[in-house]
CSV table of C-alpha atoms in Angstrom, one decimal:
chain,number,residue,atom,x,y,z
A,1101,UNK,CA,-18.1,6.7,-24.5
A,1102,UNK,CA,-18.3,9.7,-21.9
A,1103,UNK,CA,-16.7,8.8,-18.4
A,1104,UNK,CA,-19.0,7.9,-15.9
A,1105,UNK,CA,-19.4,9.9,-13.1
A,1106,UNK,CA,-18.6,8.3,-9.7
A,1107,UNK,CA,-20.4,9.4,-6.4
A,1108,UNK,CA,-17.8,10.4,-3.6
A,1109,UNK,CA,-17.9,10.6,0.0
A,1110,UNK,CA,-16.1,12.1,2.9
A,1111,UNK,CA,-13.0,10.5,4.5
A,1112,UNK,CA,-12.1,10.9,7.7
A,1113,UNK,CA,-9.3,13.5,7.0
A,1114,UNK,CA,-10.4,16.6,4.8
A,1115,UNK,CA,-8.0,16.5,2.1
A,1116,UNK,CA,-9.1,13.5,0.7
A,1117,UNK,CA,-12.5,11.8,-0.6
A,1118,UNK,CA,-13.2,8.4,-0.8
A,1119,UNK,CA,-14.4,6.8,-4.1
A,1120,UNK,CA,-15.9,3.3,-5.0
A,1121,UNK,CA,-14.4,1.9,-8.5
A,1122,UNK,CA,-16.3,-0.1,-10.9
A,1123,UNK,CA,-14.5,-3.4,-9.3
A,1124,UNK,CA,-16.3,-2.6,-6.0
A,1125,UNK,CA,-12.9,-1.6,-4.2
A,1126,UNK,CA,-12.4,1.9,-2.8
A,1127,UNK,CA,-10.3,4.4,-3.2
A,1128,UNK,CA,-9.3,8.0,-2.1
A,1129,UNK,CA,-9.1,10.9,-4.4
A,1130,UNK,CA,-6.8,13.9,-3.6
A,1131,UNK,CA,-9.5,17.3,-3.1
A,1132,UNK,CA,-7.1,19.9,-3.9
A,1133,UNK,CA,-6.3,18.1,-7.2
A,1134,UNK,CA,-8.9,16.0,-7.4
A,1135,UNK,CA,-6.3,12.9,-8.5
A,1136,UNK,CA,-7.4,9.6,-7.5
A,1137,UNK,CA,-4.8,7.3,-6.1
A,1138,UNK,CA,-6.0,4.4,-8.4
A,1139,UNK,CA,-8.4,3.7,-11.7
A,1140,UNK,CA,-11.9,4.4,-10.8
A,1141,UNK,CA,-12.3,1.0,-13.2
A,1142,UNK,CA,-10.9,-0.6,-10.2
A,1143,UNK,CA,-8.5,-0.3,-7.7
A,1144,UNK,CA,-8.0,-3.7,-6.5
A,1145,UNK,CA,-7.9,-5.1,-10.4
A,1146,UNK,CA,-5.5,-2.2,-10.9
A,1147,UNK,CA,-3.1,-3.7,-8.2
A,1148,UNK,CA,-3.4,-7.2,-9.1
A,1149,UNK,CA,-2.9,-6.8,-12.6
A,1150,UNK,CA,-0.4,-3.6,-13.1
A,1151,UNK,CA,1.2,-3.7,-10.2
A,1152,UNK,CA,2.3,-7.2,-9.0
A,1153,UNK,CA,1.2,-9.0,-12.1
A,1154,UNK,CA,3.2,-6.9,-14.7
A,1155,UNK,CA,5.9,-5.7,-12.5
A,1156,UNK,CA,7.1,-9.9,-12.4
A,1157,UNK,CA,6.5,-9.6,-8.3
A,1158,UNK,CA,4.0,-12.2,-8.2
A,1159,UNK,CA,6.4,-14.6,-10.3
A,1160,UNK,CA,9.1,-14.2,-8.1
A,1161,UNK,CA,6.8,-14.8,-5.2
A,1162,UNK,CA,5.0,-18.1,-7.0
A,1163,UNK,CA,9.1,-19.4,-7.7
A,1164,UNK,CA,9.8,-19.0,-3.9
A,1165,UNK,CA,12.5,-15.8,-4.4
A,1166,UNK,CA,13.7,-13.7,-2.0
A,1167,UNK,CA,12.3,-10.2,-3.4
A,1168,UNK,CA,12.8,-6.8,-2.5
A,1169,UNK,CA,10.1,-3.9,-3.6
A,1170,UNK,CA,10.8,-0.2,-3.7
A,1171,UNK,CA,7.2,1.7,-4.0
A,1172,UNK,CA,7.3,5.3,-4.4
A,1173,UNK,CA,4.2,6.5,-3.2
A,1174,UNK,CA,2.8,3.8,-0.5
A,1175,UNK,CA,-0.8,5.9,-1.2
A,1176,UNK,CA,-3.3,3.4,0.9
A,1177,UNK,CA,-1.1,0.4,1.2
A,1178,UNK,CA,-3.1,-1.4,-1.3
A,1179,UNK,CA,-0.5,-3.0,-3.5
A,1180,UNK,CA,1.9,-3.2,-0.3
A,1181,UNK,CA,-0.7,-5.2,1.6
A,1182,UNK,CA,-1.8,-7.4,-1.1
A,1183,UNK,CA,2.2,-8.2,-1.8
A,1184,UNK,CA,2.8,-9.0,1.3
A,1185,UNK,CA,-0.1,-11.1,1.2
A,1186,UNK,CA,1.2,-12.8,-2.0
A,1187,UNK,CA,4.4,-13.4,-0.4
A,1188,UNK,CA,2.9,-15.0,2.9
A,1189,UNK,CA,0.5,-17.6,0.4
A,1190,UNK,CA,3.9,-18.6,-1.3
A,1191,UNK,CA,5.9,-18.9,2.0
A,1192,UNK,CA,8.5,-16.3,-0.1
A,1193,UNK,CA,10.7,-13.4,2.0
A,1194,UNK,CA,9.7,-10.4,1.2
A,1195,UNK,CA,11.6,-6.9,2.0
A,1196,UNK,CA,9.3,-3.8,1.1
A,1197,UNK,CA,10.2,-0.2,1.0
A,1198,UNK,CA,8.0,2.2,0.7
A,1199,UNK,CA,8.5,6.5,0.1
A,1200,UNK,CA,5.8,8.6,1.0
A,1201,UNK,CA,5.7,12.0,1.6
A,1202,UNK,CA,1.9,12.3,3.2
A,1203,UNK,CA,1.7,8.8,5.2
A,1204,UNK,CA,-2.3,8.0,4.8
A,1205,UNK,CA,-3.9,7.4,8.7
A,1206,UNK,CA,-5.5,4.2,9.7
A,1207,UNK,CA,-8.7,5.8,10.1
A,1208,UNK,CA,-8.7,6.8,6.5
A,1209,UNK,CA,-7.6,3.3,5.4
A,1210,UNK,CA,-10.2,1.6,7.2
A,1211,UNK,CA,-12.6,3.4,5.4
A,1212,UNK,CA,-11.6,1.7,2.5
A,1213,UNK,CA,-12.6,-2.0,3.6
A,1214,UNK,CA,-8.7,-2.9,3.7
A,1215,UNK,CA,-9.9,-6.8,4.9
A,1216,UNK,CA,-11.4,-7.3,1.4
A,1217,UNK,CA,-8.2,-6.7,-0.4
A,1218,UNK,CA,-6.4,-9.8,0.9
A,1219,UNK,CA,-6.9,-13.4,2.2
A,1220,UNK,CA,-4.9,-13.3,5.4
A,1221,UNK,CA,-7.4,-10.5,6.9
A,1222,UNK,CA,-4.8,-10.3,10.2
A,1223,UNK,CA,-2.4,-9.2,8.0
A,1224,UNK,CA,-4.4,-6.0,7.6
A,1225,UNK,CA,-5.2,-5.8,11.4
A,1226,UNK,CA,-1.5,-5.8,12.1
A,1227,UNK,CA,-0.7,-3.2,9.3
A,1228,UNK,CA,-3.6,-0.8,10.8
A,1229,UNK,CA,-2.6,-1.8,14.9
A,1230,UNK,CA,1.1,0.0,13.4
A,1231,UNK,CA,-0.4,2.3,11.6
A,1232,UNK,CA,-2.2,3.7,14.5
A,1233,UNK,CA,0.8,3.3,16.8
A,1234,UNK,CA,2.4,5.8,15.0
A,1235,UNK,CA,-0.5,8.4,15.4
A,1236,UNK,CA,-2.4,10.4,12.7
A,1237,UNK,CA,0.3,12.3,11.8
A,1238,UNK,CA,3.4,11.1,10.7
A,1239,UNK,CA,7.0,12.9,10.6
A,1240,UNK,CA,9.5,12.5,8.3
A,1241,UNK,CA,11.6,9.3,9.2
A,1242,UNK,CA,12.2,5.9,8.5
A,1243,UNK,CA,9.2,3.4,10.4
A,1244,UNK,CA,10.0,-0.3,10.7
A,1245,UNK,CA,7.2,-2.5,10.9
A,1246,UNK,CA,8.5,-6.7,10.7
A,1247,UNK,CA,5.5,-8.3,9.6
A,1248,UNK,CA,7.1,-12.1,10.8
A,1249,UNK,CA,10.1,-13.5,10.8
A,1250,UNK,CA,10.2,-13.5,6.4
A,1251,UNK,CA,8.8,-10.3,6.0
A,1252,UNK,CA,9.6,-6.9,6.9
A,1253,UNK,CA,8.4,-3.4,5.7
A,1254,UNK,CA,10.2,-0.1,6.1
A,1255,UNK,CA,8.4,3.4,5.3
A,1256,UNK,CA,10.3,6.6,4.8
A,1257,UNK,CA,8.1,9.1,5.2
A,1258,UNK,CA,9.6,12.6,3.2
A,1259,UNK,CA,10.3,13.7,-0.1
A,1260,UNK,CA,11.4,10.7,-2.9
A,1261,UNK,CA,13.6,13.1,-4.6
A,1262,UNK,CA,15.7,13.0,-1.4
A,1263,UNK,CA,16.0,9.3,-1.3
A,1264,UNK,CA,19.1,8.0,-0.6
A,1265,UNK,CA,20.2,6.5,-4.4
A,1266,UNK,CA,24.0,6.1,-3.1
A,1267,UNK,CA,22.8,3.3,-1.3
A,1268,UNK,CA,23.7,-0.6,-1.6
A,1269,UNK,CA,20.0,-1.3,-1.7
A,1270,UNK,CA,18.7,-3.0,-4.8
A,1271,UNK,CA,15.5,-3.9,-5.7
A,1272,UNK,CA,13.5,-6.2,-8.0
């Protein structure tokens, strides 16, 4: 069966496009390499089901567990939004960090119709408020953003491979 092909639009930032999977989500795909950031079968199933599903996140989260997430490559905030939103249904703490070397903009995110990715829709309204706080561009650093008194999110912004690893953190 040949791939199908996908129509693409324009983001609001040049160096990517945005793409509508088969689930009806969007995605962005990278124009110099032309990589997209999730399945074109869909993005949001993707998430759900290899992400938190298979990576034992939701479980924790369903048992009430304190859990702490280490994502290299926050991309859209996709599977960090829809964790978080996971962890606020189950009333669990959550402590999410996420590397990124090229910190996607709120404008760009909201092109990707963020709200229908999770039930607690002010969830994503805070996430892009920070976003934007932060302006388009991002510099390397460490961004706090304390979601509510059980969850907090950290982004480091800059290369992965310079990650700390001597550090006490662990994750689950």
């Amino acid at each position: 069966m040949p791939i199908p092909v996908r129509d693409l639009e324009a983001s609001r930032d040049s160096a990517y496009q945005v793409l509508t999977t088969d689930d009806g989500s969007r995605t962005l795909v990278n124009v110099q390499s032309g990589d997209a950031f999730h399945s074109a079968c869909g993005a949001l199933a993707e998430t759900q089901h290899v992400y938190i599903a298979n990576s034992g996140i939701r479980q924790r989260l369903e048992r009430g567990l304190e859990t702490d997430v280490l994502e290299v490559g926050l991309g859209t905030a996709m599977a960090m939004l829809c964790t978080l939103d996971t962890a606020i249904r189950c009333g669990a703490v959550l402590r999410y960090v996420g590397l990124e070397r090229r910190w996607v903009s709120a404008d760009v995110v909201r092109q990707l119709d963020p709200h229908r990715w999770v039930n607690h829709e002010s969830l994503v309204d805070s996430y892009l408020h920070w976003r934007d706080s932060l302006g388009q561009v991002v510099e390397p650093g460490s961004y706090d953003w304390q979601v509510d008194e059980h969850r907090h999110v950290r982004v480091i912004v800059g290369d992965a491979l310079e990650y700390p690893a001597a550090t006490d953190a662990r994750f689950d």
